[in-house]
């Protein structure tokens, strides 16, 4: 495990920012930390990076406890804080060199890492410019270069794409995926498509507690409600259609069937299935054996967006009650 | 004694983080206008006082300068130190700095030394006045050396106070004002003794920074004054480290 978090709690005064959360991040995976604003993502990341200690609980990074081996942990982590703070009066090379030196790099190693980061992050053209003059996209690249300069095992990125335009978002995501191939990456976001585009593993956090933890597929599976299958059958007469209608109900796991109307000789049905079952194969077999002319069949799976929405809003309303 | 170079460089490398921060901070003073403004202010104010008064009293001495510079410090030093930590807190870069494998004291030490060095650099051009006096008449070198040593020590304590003020807030103006008030309080202590109850006068006098400065500026370097400056520096810097660690509470 690259990161192990156990029973982590952080209080700000009486308010629980993070409430008894536990999770693991495997070496080499990209974890998406997903949640609405104020859910506790940033607090968790600040604790992992040793910016502040937890109220209670334990965190290990690469097998090292953050309380006991804070220095070694910090050496292993590259961090891009929220809002990507930078020294605007320094130029790109000066800044990266400064960061590198504080990580203990020097001489040949420093120069080679510097060159590599400038190449990988695509900031060669702006390397002598003051950071204050750079566009947000370039600043984000500089922030990532800074986080990677000492070749850390673990990258912690707090909302790495916030405030960027759509093109820049795609660029930064690609960069993260590229950088993340050899690293363990934890990134936080409140944007779902971000997780879908970059992450292997998702943790959804809401009001300081974890409400879901798993791969994208698992989450979609686990939180799939009844699914809707849309069908279009061809039949010359309406009577033939009426004969077909009850036969859908014989299929296992079908919850209800709805007739969706007629367009020429095409008849539409929508079938609701029980949670977690895929009956498309069965429908196809039935169509073949019964001689139905199947023109179209599509399944509407629960999107992660719906899962997210369901989890984060349900929790909120429960808590308020 | 055999000098063990490896061991020596190991000891020195303990301070390499302080050096890195020191260089960065000093460079950013010179990248912005701060350094030049400070240098010009010193030269101009001191030069004006020097030329306007020295020929009047007709004595080859830098006494006037050494009376004036502590007052100039009251405004210049907080202006130099106000950004040191407040700016990092405001911009959020403090989070980057404190998540690097650094001790908090290394951050404080690097920043303190950079601001102190800047004041030292700004004092250098005032040596021109000393040189011209040497040509004009006989000058007693004791008070000059004492005066400069005293100014540097005083600047050190002021910079430490300013750094502490900067660590308390993320607003640079607030840091400036807190710094100015604290420095002014220590500056005034030995001047308000008539308002102080009798049994406390010696304590208050001992705390006053100008009292110790004038002792040294007379050309007498006494261990009591050195202890005062040393302990003020140490204590104030310690408070800054504590204040930086406040995030962990």
PDB file of C-alpha atoms in Angstrom, chain B:
ATOM      1  CA  UNK B   1      44.359  18.680  14.560  1.00  0.00           C
ATOM      2  CA  UNK B   2      43.258  16.900  11.447  1.00  0.00           C
ATOM      3  CA  UNK B   3      40.453  18.621   9.679  1.00  0.00           C
ATOM      4  CA  UNK B   4      37.852  16.156   8.630  1.00  0.00           C
ATOM      5  CA  UNK B   5      36.420  17.660   5.471  1.00  0.00           C
ATOM      6  CA  UNK B   6      33.631  15.160   5.169  1.00  0.00           C
ATOM      7  CA  UNK B   7      32.462  15.821   8.692  1.00  0.00           C
ATOM      8  CA  UNK B   8      32.748  19.548   8.191  1.00  0.00           C
ATOM      9  CA  UNK B   9      30.671  19.483   5.040  1.00  0.00           C
ATOM     10  CA  UNK B  10      28.120  17.347   6.828  1.00  0.00           C
ATOM     11  CA  UNK B  11      27.827  19.984   9.514  1.00  0.00           C
ATOM     12  CA  UNK B  12      27.568  22.713   6.933  1.00  0.00           C
ATOM     13  CA  UNK B  13      24.943  20.856   4.929  1.00  0.00           C
ATOM     14  CA  UNK B  14      22.700  21.069   7.982  1.00  0.00           C
ATOM     15  CA  UNK B  15      22.489  24.741   7.160  1.00  0.00           C
ATOM     16  CA  UNK B  16      22.032  24.330   3.426  1.00  0.00           C
ATOM     17  CA  UNK B  17      18.254  24.754   3.752  1.00  0.00           C
ATOM     18  CA  UNK B  18      18.753  27.978   5.675  1.00  0.00           C
ATOM     19  CA  UNK B  19      21.138  29.086   2.933  1.00  0.00           C
ATOM     20  CA  UNK B  20      18.657  28.239   0.195  1.00  0.00           C
ATOM     21  CA  UNK B  21      15.878  30.225   1.861  1.00  0.00           C
ATOM     22  CA  UNK B  22      18.267  33.065   2.676  1.00  0.00           C
ATOM     23  CA  UNK B  23      19.337  33.392  -0.968  1.00  0.00           C
ATOM     24  CA  UNK B  24      15.791  33.242  -2.249  1.00  0.00           C
ATOM     25  CA  UNK B  25      14.565  35.915   0.145  1.00  0.00           C
ATOM     26  CA  UNK B  26      17.500  38.220  -0.436  1.00  0.00           C
ATOM     27  CA  UNK B  27      17.123  37.846  -4.181  1.00  0.00           C
ATOM     28  CA  UNK B  28      13.450  38.694  -4.012  1.00  0.00           C
ATOM     29  CA  UNK B  29      14.323  41.903  -2.137  1.00  0.00           C
ATOM     30  CA  UNK B  30      16.562  42.867  -5.008  1.00  0.00           C
ATOM     31  CA  UNK B  31      14.112  41.671  -7.656  1.00  0.00           C
ATOM     32  CA  UNK B  32      11.503  43.994  -6.241  1.00  0.00           C
ATOM     33  CA  UNK B  33      12.150  47.639  -5.460  1.00  0.00           C
ATOM     34  CA  UNK B  34      12.358  47.036  -1.700  1.00  0.00           C
ATOM     35  CA  UNK B  35      16.124  46.713  -1.477  1.00  0.00           C
ATOM     36  CA  UNK B  36      16.826  49.832  -3.521  1.00  0.00           C
ATOM     37  CA  UNK B  37      14.267  51.925  -1.684  1.00  0.00           C
ATOM     38  CA  UNK B  38      15.781  50.932   1.645  1.00  0.00           C
ATOM     39  CA  UNK B  39      19.318  51.740   0.509  1.00  0.00           C
ATOM     40  CA  UNK B  40      18.294  55.109  -0.882  1.00  0.00           C
ATOM     41  CA  UNK B  41      16.283  56.001   2.217  1.00  0.00           C
ATOM     42  CA  UNK B  42      19.271  55.324   4.449  1.00  0.00           C
ATOM     43  CA  UNK B  43      21.655  57.273   2.276  1.00  0.00           C
ATOM     44  CA  UNK B  44      19.321  60.212   1.862  1.00  0.00           C
ATOM     45  CA  UNK B  45      18.195  60.658   5.462  1.00  0.00           C
ATOM     46  CA  UNK B  46      21.577  60.010   6.972  1.00  0.00           C
ATOM     47  CA  UNK B  47      23.291  62.175   4.372  1.00  0.00           C
ATOM     48  CA  UNK B  48      20.945  65.061   4.954  1.00  0.00           C
ATOM     49  CA  UNK B  49      21.340  64.931   8.718  1.00  0.00           C
ATOM     50  CA  UNK B  50      25.067  64.526   8.397  1.00  0.00           C
ATOM     51  CA  UNK B  51      25.676  67.468   6.129  1.00  0.00           C
ATOM     52  CA  UNK B  52      23.206  69.764   7.830  1.00  0.00           C
ATOM     53  CA  UNK B  53      24.499  69.204  11.347  1.00  0.00           C
ATOM     54  CA  UNK B  54      28.154  68.270  11.214  1.00  0.00           C
ATOM     55  CA  UNK B  55      29.395  71.616   9.989  1.00  0.00           C
ATOM     56  CA  UNK B  56      27.321  73.381  12.603  1.00  0.00           C
ATOM     57  CA  UNK B  57      28.834  71.619  15.571  1.00  0.00           C
ATOM     58  CA  UNK B  58      32.212  71.429  13.875  1.00  0.00           C
ATOM     59  CA  UNK B  59      33.215  68.115  15.432  1.00  0.00           C
ATOM     60  CA  UNK B  60      34.488  65.144  13.478  1.00  0.00           C
ATOM     61  CA  UNK B  61      32.051  62.541  14.755  1.00  0.00           C
ATOM     62  CA  UNK B  62      29.311  60.276  13.501  1.00  0.00           C
ATOM     63  CA  UNK B  63      27.318  60.727  16.692  1.00  0.00           C
ATOM     64  CA  UNK B  64      24.431  62.396  14.926  1.00  0.00           C
ATOM     65  CA  UNK B  65      24.150  59.528  12.534  1.00  0.00           C
ATOM     66  CA  UNK B  66      24.101  56.959  15.291  1.00  0.00           C
ATOM     67  CA  UNK B  67      21.335  58.850  17.035  1.00  0.00           C
ATOM     68  CA  UNK B  68      19.288  59.122  13.899  1.00  0.00           C
ATOM     69  CA  UNK B  69      19.555  55.662  12.346  1.00  0.00           C
ATOM     70  CA  UNK B  70      17.702  53.900  15.210  1.00  0.00           C
ATOM     71  CA  UNK B  71      14.751  56.162  14.435  1.00  0.00           C
ATOM     72  CA  UNK B  72      14.967  55.398  10.725  1.00  0.00           C
ATOM     73  CA  UNK B  73      15.031  51.703  11.625  1.00  0.00           C
ATOM     74  CA  UNK B  74      11.619  52.053  13.261  1.00  0.00           C
ATOM     75  CA  UNK B  75      10.057  52.625   9.873  1.00  0.00           C
ATOM     76  CA  UNK B  76      12.403  50.850   7.521  1.00  0.00           C
ATOM     77  CA  UNK B  77      12.730  47.531   9.341  1.00  0.00           C
ATOM     78  CA  UNK B  78       8.999  46.737   9.584  1.00  0.00           C
ATOM     79  CA  UNK B  79       8.676  47.656   5.917  1.00  0.00           C
ATOM     80  CA  UNK B  80      11.394  45.136   5.111  1.00  0.00           C
ATOM     81  CA  UNK B  81      10.083  42.371   7.338  1.00  0.00           C
ATOM     82  CA  UNK B  82       6.323  42.724   6.881  1.00  0.00           C
ATOM     83  CA  UNK B  83       6.125  40.469   3.839  1.00  0.00           C
ATOM     84  CA  UNK B  84       8.397  37.684   5.048  1.00  0.00           C
ATOM     85  CA  UNK B  85       5.674  35.371   6.345  1.00  0.00           C
ATOM     86  CA  UNK B  86       2.464  37.347   5.836  1.00  0.00           C
ATOM     87  CA  UNK B  87       2.857  37.185   2.066  1.00  0.00           C
ATOM     88  CA  UNK B  88       3.439  33.428   2.117  1.00  0.00           C
ATOM     89  CA  UNK B  89       0.386  32.936   4.271  1.00  0.00           C
ATOM     90  CA  UNK B  90      -1.769  35.088   2.042  1.00  0.00           C
ATOM     91  CA  UNK B  91      -0.605  33.431  -1.168  1.00  0.00           C
ATOM     92  CA  UNK B  92      -0.722  29.951   0.350  1.00  0.00           C
ATOM     93  CA  UNK B  93       2.918  29.258  -0.508  1.00  0.00           C
ATOM     94  CA  UNK B  94       3.505  28.655   3.206  1.00  0.00           C
ATOM     95  CA  UNK B  95       1.795  25.330   2.626  1.00  0.00           C
ATOM     96  CA  UNK B  96       4.378  24.398   0.001  1.00  0.00           C
ATOM     97  CA  UNK B  97       7.213  25.524   2.215  1.00  0.00           C
ATOM     98  CA  UNK B  98       6.064  23.693   5.324  1.00  0.00           C
ATOM     99  CA  UNK B  99       5.381  20.433   3.483  1.00  0.00           C
ATOM    100  CA  UNK B 100       8.980  20.303   2.270  1.00  0.00           C
ATOM    101  CA  UNK B 101      11.396  18.311   4.421  1.00  0.00           C
ATOM    102  CA  UNK B 102      12.346  21.402   6.438  1.00  0.00           C
ATOM    103  CA  UNK B 103      12.380  22.311  10.101  1.00  0.00           C
ATOM    104  CA  UNK B 104      10.292  25.330  10.978  1.00  0.00           C
ATOM    105  CA  UNK B 105      13.357  26.963  12.529  1.00  0.00           C
ATOM    106  CA  UNK B 106      15.173  26.707   9.195  1.00  0.00           C
ATOM    107  CA  UNK B 107      12.423  28.750   7.539  1.00  0.00           C
ATOM    108  CA  UNK B 108      12.580  31.376  10.302  1.00  0.00           C
ATOM    109  CA  UNK B 109      16.389  31.469  10.292  1.00  0.00           C
ATOM    110  CA  UNK B 110      16.655  31.845   6.513  1.00  0.00           C
ATOM    111  CA  UNK B 111      14.145  34.647   6.388  1.00  0.00           C
ATOM    112  CA  UNK B 112      15.588  36.412   9.417  1.00  0.00           C
ATOM    113  CA  UNK B 113      19.112  36.337   8.029  1.00  0.00           C
ATOM    114  CA  UNK B 114      17.985  37.644   4.634  1.00  0.00           C
ATOM    115  CA  UNK B 115      16.214  40.674   6.089  1.00  0.00           C
ATOM    116  CA  UNK B 116      19.078  41.319   8.492  1.00  0.00           C
ATOM    117  CA  UNK B 117      21.567  41.108   5.656  1.00  0.00           C
ATOM    118  CA  UNK B 118      19.526  43.587   3.646  1.00  0.00           C
ATOM    119  CA  UNK B 119      19.691  46.123   6.489  1.00  0.00           C
ATOM    120  CA  UNK B 120      23.417  45.459   6.756  1.00  0.00           C
ATOM    121  CA  UNK B 121      23.842  46.023   3.028  1.00  0.00           C
ATOM    122  CA  UNK B 122      21.817  49.227   3.266  1.00  0.00           C
ATOM    123  CA  UNK B 123      24.132  50.481   6.014  1.00  0.00           C
ATOM    124  CA  UNK B 124      27.266  49.888   3.958  1.00  0.00           C
ATOM    125  CA  UNK B 125      27.006  53.030   1.776  1.00  0.00           C
ATOM    126  CA  UNK B 126      26.868  55.175   4.918  1.00  0.00           C
ATOM    127  CA  UNK B 127      30.555  54.312   5.337  1.00  0.00           C
ATOM    128  CA  UNK B 128      31.098  57.024   2.722  1.00  0.00           C
ATOM    129  CA  UNK B 129      30.341  59.587   5.412  1.00  0.00           C
ATOM    130  CA  UNK B 130      32.850  57.960   7.706  1.00  0.00           C
ATOM    131  CA  UNK B 131      35.512  58.109   5.024  1.00  0.00           C
ATOM    132  CA  UNK B 132      34.890  61.786   4.339  1.00  0.00           C
ATOM    133  CA  UNK B 133      35.159  62.545   8.040  1.00  0.00           C
ATOM    134  CA  UNK B 134      38.454  60.720   8.250  1.00  0.00           C
ATOM    135  CA  UNK B 135      39.750  63.158   5.622  1.00  0.00           C
ATOM    136  CA  UNK B 136      38.288  66.181   7.366  1.00  0.00           C
ATOM    137  CA  UNK B 137      39.609  65.704  10.836  1.00  0.00           C
ATOM    138  CA  UNK B 138      40.706  63.407  13.619  1.00  0.00           C
ATOM    139  CA  UNK B 139      38.043  60.878  14.466  1.00  0.00           C
ATOM    140  CA  UNK B 140      37.884  58.522  17.413  1.00  0.00           C
ATOM    141  CA  UNK B 141      37.409  55.120  15.843  1.00  0.00           C
ATOM    142  CA  UNK B 142      36.081  53.413  18.970  1.00  0.00           C
ATOM    143  CA  UNK B 143      32.614  54.950  18.890  1.00  0.00           C
ATOM    144  CA  UNK B 144      32.392  54.409  15.121  1.00  0.00           C
ATOM    145  CA  UNK B 145      33.089  50.700  15.373  1.00  0.00           C
ATOM    146  CA  UNK B 146      30.867  50.476  18.449  1.00  0.00           C
ATOM    147  CA  UNK B 147      28.164  52.435  16.661  1.00  0.00           C
ATOM    148  CA  UNK B 148      28.119  50.141  13.667  1.00  0.00           C
ATOM    149  CA  UNK B 149      28.195  47.013  15.827  1.00  0.00           C
ATOM    150  CA  UNK B 150      25.371  48.480  17.893  1.00  0.00           C
ATOM    151  CA  UNK B 151      23.342  49.324  14.798  1.00  0.00           C
ATOM    152  CA  UNK B 152      23.741  45.805  13.467  1.00  0.00           C
ATOM    153  CA  UNK B 153      22.702  44.254  16.783  1.00  0.00           C
ATOM    154  CA  UNK B 154      19.756  46.601  17.054  1.00  0.00           C
ATOM    155  CA  UNK B 155      18.747  45.848  13.475  1.00  0.00           C
ATOM    156  CA  UNK B 156      18.935  42.144  14.322  1.00  0.00           C
ATOM    157  CA  UNK B 157      16.498  42.489  17.189  1.00  0.00           C
ATOM    158  CA  UNK B 158      14.195  44.714  15.136  1.00  0.00           C
ATOM    159  CA  UNK B 159      14.217  42.274  12.233  1.00  0.00           C
ATOM    160  CA  UNK B 160      13.356  39.435  14.622  1.00  0.00           C
ATOM    161  CA  UNK B 161      10.477  41.486  16.033  1.00  0.00           C
ATOM    162  CA  UNK B 162       9.278  42.346  12.514  1.00  0.00           C
ATOM    163  CA  UNK B 163       9.447  38.693  11.508  1.00  0.00           C
ATOM    164  CA  UNK B 164       7.386  37.743  14.539  1.00  0.00           C
ATOM    165  CA  UNK B 165       4.825  40.412  13.598  1.00  0.00           C
ATOM    166  CA  UNK B 166       4.732  39.035  10.067  1.00  0.00           C
ATOM    167  CA  UNK B 167       4.106  35.525  11.379  1.00  0.00           C
ATOM    168  CA  UNK B 168       1.012  36.665  13.274  1.00  0.00           C
ATOM    169  CA  UNK B 169      -1.082  37.791  10.326  1.00  0.00           C
ATOM    170  CA  UNK B 170      -1.543  37.356   6.619  1.00  0.00           C
ATOM    171  CA  UNK B 171      -2.039  41.084   6.128  1.00  0.00           C
ATOM    172  CA  UNK B 172       1.207  42.914   5.406  1.00  0.00           C
ATOM    173  CA  UNK B 173      -0.107  46.269   6.593  1.00  0.00           C
ATOM    174  CA  UNK B 174      -1.110  44.747   9.910  1.00  0.00           C
ATOM    175  CA  UNK B 175       2.312  43.120  10.150  1.00  0.00           C
ATOM    176  CA  UNK B 176       3.917  46.512   9.524  1.00  0.00           C
ATOM    177  CA  UNK B 177       1.900  48.222  12.228  1.00  0.00           C
ATOM    178  CA  UNK B 178       2.407  45.476  14.834  1.00  0.00           C
ATOM    179  CA  UNK B 179       6.122  45.485  14.068  1.00  0.00           C
ATOM    180  CA  UNK B 180       6.376  49.256  14.279  1.00  0.00           C
ATOM    181  CA  UNK B 181       4.502  49.395  17.592  1.00  0.00           C
ATOM    182  CA  UNK B 182       6.608  46.670  19.207  1.00  0.00           C
ATOM    183  CA  UNK B 183       9.861  48.201  18.026  1.00  0.00           C
ATOM    184  CA  UNK B 184       8.734  51.655  19.134  1.00  0.00           C
ATOM    185  CA  UNK B 185       7.839  50.271  22.578  1.00  0.00           C
ATOM    186  CA  UNK B 186      11.309  48.808  23.066  1.00  0.00           C
ATOM    187  CA  UNK B 187      12.876  51.959  21.659  1.00  0.00           C
ATOM    188  CA  UNK B 188      10.994  54.200  24.096  1.00  0.00           C
ATOM    189  CA  UNK B 189      11.467  52.157  27.247  1.00  0.00           C
ATOM    190  CA  UNK B 190      14.553  53.909  28.559  1.00  0.00           C
ATOM    191  CA  UNK B 191      13.068  57.308  27.658  1.00  0.00           C
ATOM    192  CA  UNK B 192       9.927  57.046  29.757  1.00  0.00           C
ATOM    193  CA  UNK B 193      11.546  56.057  33.024  1.00  0.00           C
ATOM    194  CA  UNK B 194      10.063  59.059  34.846  1.00  0.00           C
ATOM    195  CA  UNK B 195       6.615  57.560  34.366  1.00  0.00           C
ATOM    196  CA  UNK B 196       7.668  54.186  35.721  1.00  0.00           C
ATOM    197  CA  UNK B 197       7.382  53.244  39.431  1.00  0.00           C
ATOM    198  CA  UNK B 198      10.733  53.370  41.146  1.00  0.00           C
ATOM    199  CA  UNK B 199      11.115  49.673  41.817  1.00  0.00           C
ATOM    200  CA  UNK B 200      10.680  48.904  38.119  1.00  0.00           C
ATOM    201  CA  UNK B 201      12.964  51.489  36.589  1.00  0.00           C
ATOM    202  CA  UNK B 202      16.015  49.291  36.374  1.00  0.00           C
ATOM    203  CA  UNK B 203      14.032  46.481  34.764  1.00  0.00           C
ATOM    204  CA  UNK B 204      12.404  48.768  32.233  1.00  0.00           C
ATOM    205  CA  UNK B 205      15.680  50.466  31.505  1.00  0.00           C
ATOM    206  CA  UNK B 206      17.334  47.112  30.959  1.00  0.00           C
ATOM    207  CA  UNK B 207      14.586  46.127  28.504  1.00  0.00           C
ATOM    208  CA  UNK B 208      14.963  49.347  26.498  1.00  0.00           C
ATOM    209  CA  UNK B 209      16.880  48.687  23.323  1.00  0.00           C
ATOM    210  CA  UNK B 210      18.229  52.196  22.920  1.00  0.00           C
ATOM    211  CA  UNK B 211      19.829  52.020  26.356  1.00  0.00           C
ATOM    212  CA  UNK B 212      22.009  49.101  25.280  1.00  0.00           C
ATOM    213  CA  UNK B 213      22.626  50.596  21.900  1.00  0.00           C
ATOM    214  CA  UNK B 214      23.947  53.843  23.391  1.00  0.00           C
ATOM    215  CA  UNK B 215      26.230  51.864  25.672  1.00  0.00           C
ATOM    216  CA  UNK B 216      27.766  50.069  22.729  1.00  0.00           C
ATOM    217  CA  UNK B 217      27.796  53.175  20.547  1.00  0.00           C
ATOM    218  CA  UNK B 218      29.995  54.877  23.133  1.00  0.00           C
ATOM    219  CA  UNK B 219      32.595  52.360  22.122  1.00  0.00           C
ATOM    220  CA  UNK B 220      32.278  50.196  25.204  1.00  0.00           C
ATOM    221  CA  UNK B 221      31.276  46.665  24.459  1.00  0.00           C
ATOM    222  CA  UNK B 222      29.936  45.237  27.685  1.00  0.00           C
ATOM    223  CA  UNK B 223      28.853  41.632  28.152  1.00  0.00           C
ATOM    224  CA  UNK B 224      25.544  42.777  29.671  1.00  0.00           C
ATOM    225  CA  UNK B 225      24.598  44.526  26.448  1.00  0.00           C
ATOM    226  CA  UNK B 226      25.656  41.564  24.360  1.00  0.00           C
ATOM    227  CA  UNK B 227      23.586  39.269  26.588  1.00  0.00           C
ATOM    228  CA  UNK B 228      20.623  41.612  26.130  1.00  0.00           C
ATOM    229  CA  UNK B 229      20.819  41.574  22.344  1.00  0.00           C
ATOM    230  CA  UNK B 230      21.496  37.853  22.249  1.00  0.00           C
ATOM    231  CA  UNK B 231      18.580  36.935  24.482  1.00  0.00           C
ATOM    232  CA  UNK B 232      16.172  39.332  22.749  1.00  0.00           C
ATOM    233  CA  UNK B 233      17.103  37.808  19.397  1.00  0.00           C
ATOM    234  CA  UNK B 234      16.840  34.257  20.630  1.00  0.00           C
ATOM    235  CA  UNK B 235      13.546  34.764  22.397  1.00  0.00           C
ATOM    236  CA  UNK B 236      11.848  36.638  19.566  1.00  0.00           C
ATOM    237  CA  UNK B 237      12.987  34.138  16.951  1.00  0.00           C
ATOM    238  CA  UNK B 238      11.768  31.325  19.174  1.00  0.00           C
ATOM    239  CA  UNK B 239       8.350  32.988  19.367  1.00  0.00           C
ATOM    240  CA  UNK B 240       8.294  33.209  15.561  1.00  0.00           C
ATOM    241  CA  UNK B 241       8.962  29.485  15.286  1.00  0.00           C
ATOM    242  CA  UNK B 242       6.149  28.817  17.755  1.00  0.00           C
ATOM    243  CA  UNK B 243       3.863  31.110  15.796  1.00  0.00           C
ATOM    244  CA  UNK B 244       4.676  29.260  12.579  1.00  0.00           C
ATOM    245  CA  UNK B 245       3.871  25.974  14.297  1.00  0.00           C
ATOM    246  CA  UNK B 246       0.502  27.360  15.283  1.00  0.00           C
ATOM    247  CA  UNK B 247      -1.036  25.668  12.227  1.00  0.00           C
ATOM    248  CA  UNK B 248      -0.516  22.351  13.989  1.00  0.00           C
ATOM    249  CA  UNK B 249      -2.628  23.201  17.007  1.00  0.00           C
TER     250      UNK B 249
END
